Coordinates of C-alpha atoms and ligand atoms in Angstrom, one line a residue:
X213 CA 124.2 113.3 105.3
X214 CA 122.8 109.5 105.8
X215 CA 124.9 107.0 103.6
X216 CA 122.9 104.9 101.4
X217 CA 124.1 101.4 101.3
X218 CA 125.8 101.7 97.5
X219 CA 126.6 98.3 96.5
X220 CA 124.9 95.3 94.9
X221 CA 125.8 93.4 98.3
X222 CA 123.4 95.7 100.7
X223 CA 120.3 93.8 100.3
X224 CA 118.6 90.9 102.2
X225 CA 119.6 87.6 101.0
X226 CA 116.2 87.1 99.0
X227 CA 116.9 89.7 97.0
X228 CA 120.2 88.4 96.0
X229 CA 118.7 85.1 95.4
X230 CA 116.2 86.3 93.1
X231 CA 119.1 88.9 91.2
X232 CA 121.2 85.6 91.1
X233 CA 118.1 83.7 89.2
X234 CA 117.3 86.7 86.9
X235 CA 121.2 87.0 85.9
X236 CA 121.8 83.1 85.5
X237 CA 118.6 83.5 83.1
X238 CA 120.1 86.4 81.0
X239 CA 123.4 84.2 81.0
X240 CA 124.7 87.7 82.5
X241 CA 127.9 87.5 84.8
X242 CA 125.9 86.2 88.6
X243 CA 126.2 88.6 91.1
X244 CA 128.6 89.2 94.0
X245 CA 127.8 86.3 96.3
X246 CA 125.8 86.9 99.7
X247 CA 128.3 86.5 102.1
X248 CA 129.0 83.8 104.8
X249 CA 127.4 82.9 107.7
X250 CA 123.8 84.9 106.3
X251 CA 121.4 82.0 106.1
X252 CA 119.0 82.2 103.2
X253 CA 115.8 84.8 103.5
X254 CA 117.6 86.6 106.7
X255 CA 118.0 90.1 106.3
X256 CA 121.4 91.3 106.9
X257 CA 122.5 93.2 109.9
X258 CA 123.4 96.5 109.7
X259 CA 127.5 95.7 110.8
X260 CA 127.4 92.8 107.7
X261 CA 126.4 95.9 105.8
X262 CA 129.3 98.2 105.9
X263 CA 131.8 95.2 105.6
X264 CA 129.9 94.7 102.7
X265 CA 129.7 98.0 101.4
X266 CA 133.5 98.2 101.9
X267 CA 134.3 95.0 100.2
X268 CA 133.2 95.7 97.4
X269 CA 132.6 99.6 96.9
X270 CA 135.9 100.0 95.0
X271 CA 134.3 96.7 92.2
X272 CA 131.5 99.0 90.6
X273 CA 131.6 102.6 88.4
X274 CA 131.9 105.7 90.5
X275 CA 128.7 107.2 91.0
X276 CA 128.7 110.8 89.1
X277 CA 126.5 113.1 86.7
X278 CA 123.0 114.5 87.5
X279 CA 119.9 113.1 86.9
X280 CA 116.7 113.6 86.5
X281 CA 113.7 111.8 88.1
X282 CA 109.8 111.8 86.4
X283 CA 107.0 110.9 89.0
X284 CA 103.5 109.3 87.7
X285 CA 100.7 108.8 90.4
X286 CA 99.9 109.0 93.3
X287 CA 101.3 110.3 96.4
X288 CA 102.9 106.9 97.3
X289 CA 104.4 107.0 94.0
X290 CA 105.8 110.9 94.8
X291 CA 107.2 109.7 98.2
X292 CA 109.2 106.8 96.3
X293 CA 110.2 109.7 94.1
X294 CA 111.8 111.5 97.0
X295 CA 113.4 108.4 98.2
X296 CA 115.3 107.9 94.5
X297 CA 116.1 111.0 94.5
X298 CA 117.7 110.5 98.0
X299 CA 119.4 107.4 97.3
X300 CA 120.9 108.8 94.3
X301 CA 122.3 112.1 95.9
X302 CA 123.6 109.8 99.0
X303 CA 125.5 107.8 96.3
X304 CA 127.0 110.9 94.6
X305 CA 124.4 112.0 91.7
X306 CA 123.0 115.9 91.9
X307 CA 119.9 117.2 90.6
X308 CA 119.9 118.3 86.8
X309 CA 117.8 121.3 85.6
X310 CA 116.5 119.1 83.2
X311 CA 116.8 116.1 80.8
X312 CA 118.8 117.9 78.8
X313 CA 121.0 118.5 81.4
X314 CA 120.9 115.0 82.7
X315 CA 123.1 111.9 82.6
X316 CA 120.2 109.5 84.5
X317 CA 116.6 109.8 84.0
X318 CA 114.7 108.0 86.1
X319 CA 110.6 107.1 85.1
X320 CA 108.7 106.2 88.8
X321 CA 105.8 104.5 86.8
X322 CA 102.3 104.6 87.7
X323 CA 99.8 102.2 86.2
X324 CA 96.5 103.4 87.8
X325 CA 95.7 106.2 85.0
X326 CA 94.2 105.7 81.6
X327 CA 96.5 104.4 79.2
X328 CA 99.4 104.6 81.3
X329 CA 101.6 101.7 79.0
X330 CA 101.2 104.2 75.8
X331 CA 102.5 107.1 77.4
X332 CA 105.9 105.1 79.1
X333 CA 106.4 103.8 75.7
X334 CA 105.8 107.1 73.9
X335 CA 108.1 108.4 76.7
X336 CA 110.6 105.5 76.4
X337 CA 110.6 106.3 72.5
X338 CA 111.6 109.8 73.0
X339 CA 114.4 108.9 75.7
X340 CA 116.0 106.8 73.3
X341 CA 117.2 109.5 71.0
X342 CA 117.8 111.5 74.7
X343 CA 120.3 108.5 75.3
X344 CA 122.0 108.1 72.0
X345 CA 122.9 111.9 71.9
X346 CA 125.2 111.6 74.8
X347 CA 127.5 108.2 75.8
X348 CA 127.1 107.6 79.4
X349 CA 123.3 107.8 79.8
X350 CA 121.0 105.9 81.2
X351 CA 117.3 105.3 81.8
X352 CA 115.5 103.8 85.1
X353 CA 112.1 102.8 85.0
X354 CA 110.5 102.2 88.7
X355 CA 107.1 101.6 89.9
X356 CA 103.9 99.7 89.5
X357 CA 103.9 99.3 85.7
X358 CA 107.4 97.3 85.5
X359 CA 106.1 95.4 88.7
X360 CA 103.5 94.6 86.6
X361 CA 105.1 94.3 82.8
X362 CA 108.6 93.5 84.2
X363 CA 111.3 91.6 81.8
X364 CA 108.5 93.1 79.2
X365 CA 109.6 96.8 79.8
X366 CA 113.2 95.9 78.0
X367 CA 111.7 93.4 75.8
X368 CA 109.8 96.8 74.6
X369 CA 112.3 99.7 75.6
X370 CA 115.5 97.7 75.1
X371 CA 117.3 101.4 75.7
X372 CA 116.5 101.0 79.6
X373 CA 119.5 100.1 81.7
X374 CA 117.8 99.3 85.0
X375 CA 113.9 98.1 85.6
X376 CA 112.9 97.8 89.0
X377 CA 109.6 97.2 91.1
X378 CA 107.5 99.1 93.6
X379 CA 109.4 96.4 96.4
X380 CA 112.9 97.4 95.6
X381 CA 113.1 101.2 95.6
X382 CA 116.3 100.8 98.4
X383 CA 118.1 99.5 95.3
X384 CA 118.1 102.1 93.0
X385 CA 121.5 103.4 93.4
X386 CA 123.1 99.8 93.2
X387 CA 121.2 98.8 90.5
X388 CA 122.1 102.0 88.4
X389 CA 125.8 101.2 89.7
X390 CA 125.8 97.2 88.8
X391 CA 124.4 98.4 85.4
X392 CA 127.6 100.5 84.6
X393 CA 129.7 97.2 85.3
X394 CA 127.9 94.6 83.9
X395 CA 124.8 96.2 81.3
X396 CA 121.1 96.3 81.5
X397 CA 119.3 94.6 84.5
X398 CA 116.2 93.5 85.5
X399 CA 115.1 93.1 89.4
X400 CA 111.4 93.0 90.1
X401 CA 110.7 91.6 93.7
X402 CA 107.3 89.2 94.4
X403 CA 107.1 90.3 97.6
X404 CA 108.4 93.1 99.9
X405 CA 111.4 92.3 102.0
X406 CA 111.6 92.1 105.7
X407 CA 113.7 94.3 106.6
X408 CA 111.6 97.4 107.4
X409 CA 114.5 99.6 106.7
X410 CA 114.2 98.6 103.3
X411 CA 110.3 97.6 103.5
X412 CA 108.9 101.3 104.4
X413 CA 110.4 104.3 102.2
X414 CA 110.2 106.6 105.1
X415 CA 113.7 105.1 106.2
X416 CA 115.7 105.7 103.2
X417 CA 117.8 108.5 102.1
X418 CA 115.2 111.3 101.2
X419 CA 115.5 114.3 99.1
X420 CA 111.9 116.1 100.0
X421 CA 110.9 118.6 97.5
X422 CA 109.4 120.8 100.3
X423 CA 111.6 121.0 103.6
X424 CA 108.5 122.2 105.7
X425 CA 106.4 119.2 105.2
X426 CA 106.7 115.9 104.6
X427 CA 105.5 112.6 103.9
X428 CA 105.4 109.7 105.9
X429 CA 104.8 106.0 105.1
X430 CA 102.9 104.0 107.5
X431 CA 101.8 101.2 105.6
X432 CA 102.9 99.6 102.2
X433 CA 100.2 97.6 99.8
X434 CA 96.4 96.8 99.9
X435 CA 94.4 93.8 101.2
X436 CA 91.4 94.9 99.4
X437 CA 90.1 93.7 96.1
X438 CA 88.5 96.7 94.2
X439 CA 87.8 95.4 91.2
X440 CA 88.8 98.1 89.3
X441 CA 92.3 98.8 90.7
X442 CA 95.9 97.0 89.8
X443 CA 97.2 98.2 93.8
X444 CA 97.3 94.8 95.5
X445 CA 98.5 93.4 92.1
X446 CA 101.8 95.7 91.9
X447 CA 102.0 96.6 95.7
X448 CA 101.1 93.4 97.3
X449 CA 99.5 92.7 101.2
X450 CA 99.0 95.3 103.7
X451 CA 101.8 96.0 106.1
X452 CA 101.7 98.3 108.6
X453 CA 104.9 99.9 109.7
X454 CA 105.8 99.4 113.3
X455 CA 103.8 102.5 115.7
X456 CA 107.3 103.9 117.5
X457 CA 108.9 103.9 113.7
X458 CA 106.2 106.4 112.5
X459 CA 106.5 108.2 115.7
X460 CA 110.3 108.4 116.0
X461 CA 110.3 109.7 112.1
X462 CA 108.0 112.2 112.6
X463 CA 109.9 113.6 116.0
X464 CA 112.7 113.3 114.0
X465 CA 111.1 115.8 111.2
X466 CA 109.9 118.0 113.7
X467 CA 113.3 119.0 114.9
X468 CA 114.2 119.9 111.5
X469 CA 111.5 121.9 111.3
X470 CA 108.9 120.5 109.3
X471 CA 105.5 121.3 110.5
X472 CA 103.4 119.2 108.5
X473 CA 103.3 115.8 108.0
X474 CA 101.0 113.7 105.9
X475 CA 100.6 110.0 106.8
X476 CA 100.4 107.8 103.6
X477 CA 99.2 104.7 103.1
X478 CA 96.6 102.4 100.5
X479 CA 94.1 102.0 103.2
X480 CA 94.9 104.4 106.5
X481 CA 92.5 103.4 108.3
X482 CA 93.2 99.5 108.6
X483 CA 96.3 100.7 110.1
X484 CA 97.6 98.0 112.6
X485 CA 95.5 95.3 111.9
X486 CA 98.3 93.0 110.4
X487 CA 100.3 94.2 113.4
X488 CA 98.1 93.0 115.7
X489 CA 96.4 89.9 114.3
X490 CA 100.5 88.8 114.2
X491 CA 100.7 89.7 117.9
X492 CA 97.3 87.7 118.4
X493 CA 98.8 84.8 116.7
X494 CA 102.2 84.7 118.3
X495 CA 99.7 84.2 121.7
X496 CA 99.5 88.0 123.2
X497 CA 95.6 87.2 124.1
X498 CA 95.8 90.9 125.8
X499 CA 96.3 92.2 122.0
X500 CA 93.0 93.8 121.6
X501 CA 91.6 94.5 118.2
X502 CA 91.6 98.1 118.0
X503 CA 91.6 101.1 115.8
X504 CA 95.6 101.8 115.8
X505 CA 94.8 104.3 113.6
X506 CA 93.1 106.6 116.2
X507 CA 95.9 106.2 118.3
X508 CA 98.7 107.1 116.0
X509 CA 97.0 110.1 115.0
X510 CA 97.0 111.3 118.7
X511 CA 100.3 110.1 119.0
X512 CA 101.5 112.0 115.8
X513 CA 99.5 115.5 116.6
X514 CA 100.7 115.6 119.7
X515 CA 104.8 115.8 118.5
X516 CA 105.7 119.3 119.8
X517 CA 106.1 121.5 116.2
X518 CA 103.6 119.3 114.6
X519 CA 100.9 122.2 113.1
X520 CA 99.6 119.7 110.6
X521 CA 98.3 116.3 110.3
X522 CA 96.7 114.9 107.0
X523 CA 96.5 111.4 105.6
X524 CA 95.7 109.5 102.9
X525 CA 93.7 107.5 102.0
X526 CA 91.2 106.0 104.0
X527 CA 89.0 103.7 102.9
X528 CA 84.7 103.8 104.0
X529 CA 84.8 100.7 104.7
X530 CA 86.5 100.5 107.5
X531 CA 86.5 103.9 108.9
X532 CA 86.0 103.7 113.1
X533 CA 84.1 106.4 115.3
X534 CA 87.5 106.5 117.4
X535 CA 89.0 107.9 114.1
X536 CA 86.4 110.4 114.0
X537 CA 86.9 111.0 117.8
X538 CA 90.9 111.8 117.4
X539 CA 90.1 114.0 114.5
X540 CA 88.0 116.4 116.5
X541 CA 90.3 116.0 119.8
X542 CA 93.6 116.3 118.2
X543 CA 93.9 120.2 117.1
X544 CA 96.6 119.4 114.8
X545 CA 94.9 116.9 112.7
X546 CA 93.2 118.8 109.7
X547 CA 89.3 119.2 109.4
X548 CA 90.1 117.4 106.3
X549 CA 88.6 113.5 104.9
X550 CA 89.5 112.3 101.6
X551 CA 86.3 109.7 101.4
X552 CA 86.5 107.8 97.8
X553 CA 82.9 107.0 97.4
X554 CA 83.6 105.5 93.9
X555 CA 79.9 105.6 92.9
X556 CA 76.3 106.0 94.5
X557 CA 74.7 102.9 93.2
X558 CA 74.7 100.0 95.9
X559 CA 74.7 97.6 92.8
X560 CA 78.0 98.9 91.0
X561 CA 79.6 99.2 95.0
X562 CA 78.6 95.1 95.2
X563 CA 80.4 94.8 91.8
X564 CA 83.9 97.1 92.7
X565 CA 83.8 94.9 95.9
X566 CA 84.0 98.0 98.0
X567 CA 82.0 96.8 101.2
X568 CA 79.8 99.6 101.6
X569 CA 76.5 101.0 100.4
X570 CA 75.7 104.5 99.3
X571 CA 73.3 104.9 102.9
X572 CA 76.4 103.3 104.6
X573 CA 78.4 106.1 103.0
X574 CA 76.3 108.9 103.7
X575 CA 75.7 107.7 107.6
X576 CA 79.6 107.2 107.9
X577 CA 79.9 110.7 106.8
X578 CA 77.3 112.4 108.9
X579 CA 79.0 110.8 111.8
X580 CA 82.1 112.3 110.4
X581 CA 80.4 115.9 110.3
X582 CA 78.8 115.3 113.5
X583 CA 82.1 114.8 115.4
X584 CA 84.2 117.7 113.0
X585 CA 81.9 120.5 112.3
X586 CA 84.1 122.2 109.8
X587 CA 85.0 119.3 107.9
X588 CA 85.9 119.6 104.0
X589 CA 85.1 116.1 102.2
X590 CA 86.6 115.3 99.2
X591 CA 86.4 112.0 97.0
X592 CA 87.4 110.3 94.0
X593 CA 84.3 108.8 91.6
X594 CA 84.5 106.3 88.6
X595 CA 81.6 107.4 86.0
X596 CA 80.9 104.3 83.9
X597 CA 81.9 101.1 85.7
X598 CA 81.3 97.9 83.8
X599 CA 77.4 97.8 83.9
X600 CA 76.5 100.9 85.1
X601 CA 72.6 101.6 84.1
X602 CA 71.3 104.7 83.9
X603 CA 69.9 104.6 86.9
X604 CA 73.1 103.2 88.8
X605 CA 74.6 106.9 87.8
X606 CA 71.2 108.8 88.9
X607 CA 72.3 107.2 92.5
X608 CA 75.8 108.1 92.4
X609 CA 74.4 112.1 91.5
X610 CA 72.1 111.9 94.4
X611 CA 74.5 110.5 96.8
X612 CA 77.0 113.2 95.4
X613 CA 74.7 115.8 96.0
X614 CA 73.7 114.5 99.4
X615 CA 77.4 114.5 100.5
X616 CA 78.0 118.2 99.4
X617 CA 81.7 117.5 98.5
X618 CA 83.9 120.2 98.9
X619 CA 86.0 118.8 95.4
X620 CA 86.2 115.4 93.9
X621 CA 88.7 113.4 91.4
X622 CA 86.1 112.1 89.0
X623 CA 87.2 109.4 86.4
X624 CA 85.6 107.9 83.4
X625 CA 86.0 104.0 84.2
X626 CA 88.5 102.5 81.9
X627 CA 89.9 99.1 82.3
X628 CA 93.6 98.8 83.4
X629 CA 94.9 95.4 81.9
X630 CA 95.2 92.5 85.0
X631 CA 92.3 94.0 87.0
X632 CA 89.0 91.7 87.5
X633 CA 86.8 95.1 85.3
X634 CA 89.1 94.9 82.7
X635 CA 87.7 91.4 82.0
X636 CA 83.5 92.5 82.3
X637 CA 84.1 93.7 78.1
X638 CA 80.4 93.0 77.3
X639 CA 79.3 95.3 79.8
X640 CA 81.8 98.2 79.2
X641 CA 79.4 101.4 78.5
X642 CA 79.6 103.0 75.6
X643 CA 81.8 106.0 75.9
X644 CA 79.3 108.9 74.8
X645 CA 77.5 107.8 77.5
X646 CA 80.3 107.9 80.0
X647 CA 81.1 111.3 78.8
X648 CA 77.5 112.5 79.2
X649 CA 77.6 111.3 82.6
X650 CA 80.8 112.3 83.4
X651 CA 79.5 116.4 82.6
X652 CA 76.4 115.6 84.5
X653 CA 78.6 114.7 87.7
X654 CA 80.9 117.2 87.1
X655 CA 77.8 120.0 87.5
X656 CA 76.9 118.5 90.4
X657 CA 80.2 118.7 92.2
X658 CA 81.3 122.3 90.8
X659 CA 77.9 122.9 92.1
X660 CA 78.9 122.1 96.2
X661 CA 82.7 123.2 95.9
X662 CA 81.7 126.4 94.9
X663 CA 78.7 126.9 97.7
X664 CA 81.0 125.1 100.4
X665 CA 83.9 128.0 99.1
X666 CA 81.4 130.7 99.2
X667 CA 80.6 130.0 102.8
X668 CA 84.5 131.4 103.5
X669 CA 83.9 134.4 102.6
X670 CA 84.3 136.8 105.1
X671 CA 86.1 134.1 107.8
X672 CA 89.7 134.4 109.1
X673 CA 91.3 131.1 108.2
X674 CA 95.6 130.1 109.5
X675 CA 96.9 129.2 106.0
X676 CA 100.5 127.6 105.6
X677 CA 102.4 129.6 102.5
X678 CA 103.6 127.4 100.0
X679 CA 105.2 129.8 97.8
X680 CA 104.7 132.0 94.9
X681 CA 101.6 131.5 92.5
X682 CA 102.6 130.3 89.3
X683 CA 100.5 132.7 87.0
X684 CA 101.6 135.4 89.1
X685 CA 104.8 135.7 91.5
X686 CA 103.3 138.8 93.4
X687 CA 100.9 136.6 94.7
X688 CA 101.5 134.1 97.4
X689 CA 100.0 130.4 97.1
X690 CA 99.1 129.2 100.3
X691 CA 96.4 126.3 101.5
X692 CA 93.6 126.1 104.7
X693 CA 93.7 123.5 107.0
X694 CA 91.0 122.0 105.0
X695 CA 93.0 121.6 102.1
X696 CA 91.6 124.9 100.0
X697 CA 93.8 126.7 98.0
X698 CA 94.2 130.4 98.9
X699 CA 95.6 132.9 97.3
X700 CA 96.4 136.4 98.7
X701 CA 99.0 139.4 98.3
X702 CA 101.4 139.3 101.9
X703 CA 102.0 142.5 103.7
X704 CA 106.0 141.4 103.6
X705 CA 108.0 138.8 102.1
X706 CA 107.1 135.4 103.4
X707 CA 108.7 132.3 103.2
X708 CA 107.5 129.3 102.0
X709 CA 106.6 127.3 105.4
X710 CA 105.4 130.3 107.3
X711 CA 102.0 130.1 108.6
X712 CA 100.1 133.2 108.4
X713 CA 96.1 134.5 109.3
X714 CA 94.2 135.4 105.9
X715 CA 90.5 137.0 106.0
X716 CA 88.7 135.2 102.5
X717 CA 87.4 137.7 100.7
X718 CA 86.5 135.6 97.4
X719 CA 85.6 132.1 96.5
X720 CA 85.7 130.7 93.1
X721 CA 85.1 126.6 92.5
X722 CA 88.7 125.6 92.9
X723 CA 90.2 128.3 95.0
X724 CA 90.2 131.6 97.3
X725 CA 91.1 134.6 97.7
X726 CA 92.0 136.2 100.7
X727 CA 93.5 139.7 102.3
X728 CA 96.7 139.1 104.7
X729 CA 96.0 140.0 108.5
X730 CA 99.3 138.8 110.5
X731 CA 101.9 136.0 110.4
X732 CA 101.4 133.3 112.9
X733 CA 104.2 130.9 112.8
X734 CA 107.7 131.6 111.0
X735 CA 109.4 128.6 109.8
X736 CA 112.5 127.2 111.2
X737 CA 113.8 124.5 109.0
X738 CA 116.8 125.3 106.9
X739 CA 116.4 126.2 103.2
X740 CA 117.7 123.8 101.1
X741 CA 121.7 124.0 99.7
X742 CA 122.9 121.8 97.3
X743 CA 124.8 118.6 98.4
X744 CA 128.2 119.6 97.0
X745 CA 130.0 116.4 95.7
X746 CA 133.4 116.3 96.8
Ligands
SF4_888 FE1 92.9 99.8 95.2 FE2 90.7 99.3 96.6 FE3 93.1 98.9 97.8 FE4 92.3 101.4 97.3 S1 91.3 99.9 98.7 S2 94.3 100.5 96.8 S3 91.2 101.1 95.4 S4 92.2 97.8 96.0

């Protein structure tokens, strides 16, 4: 099992600097000191480390008790979930059942849903009485809303013993340990760090939930501007991870038999660019300006064991033919888009500062189907921006129901505090309105998922099994490689992973049902056995 790095030492010498700063201001007791001969904003090499590491491991609290950690968001947010969890299992911690049975719990915070604050308050309310029945506990709170509230989260929630940010996930495990030494901290980076062992996810420690697929970081924050959305705020500029890394990591999943892999990312699609504009600048002229995208998903479905390719999420803005191209050449990658239109109307678009048009949309997307046949669309739609008329939404249903979406995320606008909508007040629409609307679009969506289902029927479809269904265990849950959620009775026990052929023989809006014909691929990666903690 990989090692985290487990003391407050293992970080890059900014991130000491700014613990140093943050202590001095609590008049808490400063931080070991970054070591000699590490000049100031270098990341430390991976020798310094361990000497490090053993310096000082036998300084902080043993790392022991279970814990628990609670995952709001988005996918991005999930995969730092897995990474926790990682870290804290390298560093000696083991799953509880549940809170009750817990000694950490650890809150990955999302700020991108509605009243996101209330309900990590309401949560941190209920976790106080959690910690007072038991000494020893303690509470984490990660993610975008303490990168965004920061020294405000204990200022609120006093009860929390660590608060970190969305740039500091590698230091979960020595936070929690420097807290049992010296009390409560506080560590919320400005930027990420550059040490892309510590910068992407994907290279920590990981405890994945499903050992059959997994999730892969190729790029960390947003250079957009949606007007609507905190992201660049909490998760700062695009980075693209380096190509090989991806590569190597998803080679490396492969031979442990995952079969699916799911590229993740704000904005997919722009992968690269920061790579080479840097390679541009540092005088390669031969760096071309080219969709790097396109080529790492050929590179990626081409990894022998590699059924499955998905990603997430692309943005219409900058979505390239060659993308398109790679889709339909590369038989792994799903005949599956996620496409956030966000809305129809070309004048709410202009105000969310998405760079598109509805026509620009809808062309983008007939190329799409022109290139994938059998492509499923889905999309995520905000009903009720900041001065949306009446006929702003009649667009957005008539570009919905020109796209024919196979299922959408649909979201009544509301503001999240820092973002530039929250601030358009006087032209917030009045909610009975929004909720009108939102019914209206609703229709119109349940209206294409359940035609674009119906059109199933009676095909033979390669599903991958993911397990029991949860209203009934008799029944396996299994999904297409467009995404759909199938449900059908096997003909023999199958495992979770296991690919198998399934005739649809029923479609209802938000999944189908199928009869088993034959197993196609059995899974090879090991079931998962408790880490015992010696
Ligand atoms: Fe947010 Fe827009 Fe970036 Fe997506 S593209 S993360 S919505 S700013």
């Amino acid at each position: 099992m990989v090692r985290a790095r487990c003391c407050v030492n293992g970080l890059d010498a900014m991130g000491v600097a700014l613990l140093a700063s943050r202590h001095h201001h609590r008049g808490s007791p400063p931080p070991v000191p970054v070591p000699h001969g590490v000049p100031a904003g270098a990341p430390l090499g991976q020798s310094e480390r361990l000497d490090i590491r053993q310096d000082c491991a036998s300084s902080l609290a043993d790392m022991t008790g279970r814990y628990v950690v609670r995952t709001y968001g988005c996918q991005m947010n999930e995969h730092d979930s897995e990474r926790i969890a990682g870290l804290l299992e390298a560093d000696g911690l083991v799953p509880a059942d549940d809170e009750d049975d817990a000694d950490v719990v650890v809150l990955n915070t999302c700020c991108i849903r509605e009243n996101a604050d209330n309900r990590l308050y309401g949560n941190l309310g209920h976790l106080k009485t959690w910690k007072d029945a038991r000494e020893g506990r303690q509470i984490v709170v990660a993610g975008c809303l303490s990168q965004k509230d920061r020294d405000g989260v204990r200022n609120r929630a006093p009860q929390v013993d660590v608060v970190l940010g969305t740039h500091n996930v590698h230091r979960t495990a020595e936070l929690l340990r420097q807290s049992r030494v010296s009390g409560p901290v506080t560590e919320i980076l400005d930027a990420a760090v550059v040490d892309e062992h510590v910068l992407f996810p994907s290279a920590l420690p990981v405890r994945r939930e499903t050992s059959y697929a997994a999730w892969v970081t190729i790029q960390i924050g947003c250079d957009n501007n949606c007007a609507f959305c905190i992201v660049p705020a909490v998760r700062g500029e695009e980075i693209s991870r380096p190509f090989d890394d991806v590569v190597d990591e998803v080679r490396r999943f492969a031979g442990e038999g995952v079969t699916e892999v799911t590229l993740l990312g704000q904005n997919v699609n722009s992968y690269g660019r920061d790579i080479q504009l840097a390679a541009r600048r540092d005088g390669d002229t031969d760096a071309r300006i080219r969709p790097l995208f396109a080529d790492l998903l050929r590179a990626v479905g081409g990894i022998d064991g590699i059924r499955r390719v998905r990603f997430t999420s692309p943005h219409p803005k900058d979505m390239r033919t060659e993308t398109f191209e790679a889709m339909a050449d590369v038989a792994a990658v799903c005949d599956h888009l996620h496409y956030p239109l966000q809305s129809g109307s070309d004048q709410v678009l202009a105000a969310m500062h998405r760079g598109y048009t509805g026509e620009r949309y809808l062309e983008r997307l007939a190329e799409a189907r022109r290139h994938i046949p059998d492509l499923a669309v889905s999309t995520d739609i905000i009903v009720g921006f900041p001065g949306e008329t009446d006929r702003d939404f009649e667009q957005t249903l008539e570009v919905t129901a020109a796209a024919e979406f196979d299922y959408a995320y649909t979201f009544i606008f509301s503001p999240r505090p820092g973002t530039e909508a929250a601030a358009m007040e006087s032209q917030f629409v009045d909610p009975a309105v929004a909720g009108e609307r939102f019914e209206r679009l609703r229709a119109v969506v349940e209206r294409s998922a359940l035609r674009r289902h119906e059109a199933r029927v009676g095909r033979v479809e390669e599903v991958l099994v993911e397990g029991p269904s949860r209203k009934d265990p008799s029944v396996l849950a299994a999904r297409t490689g467009q995404n759909k959620l199938v449900h059908f009775v096997p003909g023999r026990p199958l495992r979770a992973g296991s690919y198998a052929l399934v005739e649809i023989t029923r479609a209802a809006p938000h999944h189908l049902e199928g009869r088993f014909v034959e197993v196609t691929h059995e899974p090879s990666h090991r079931t998962r056995i408790p880490v015992a903690v010696l």
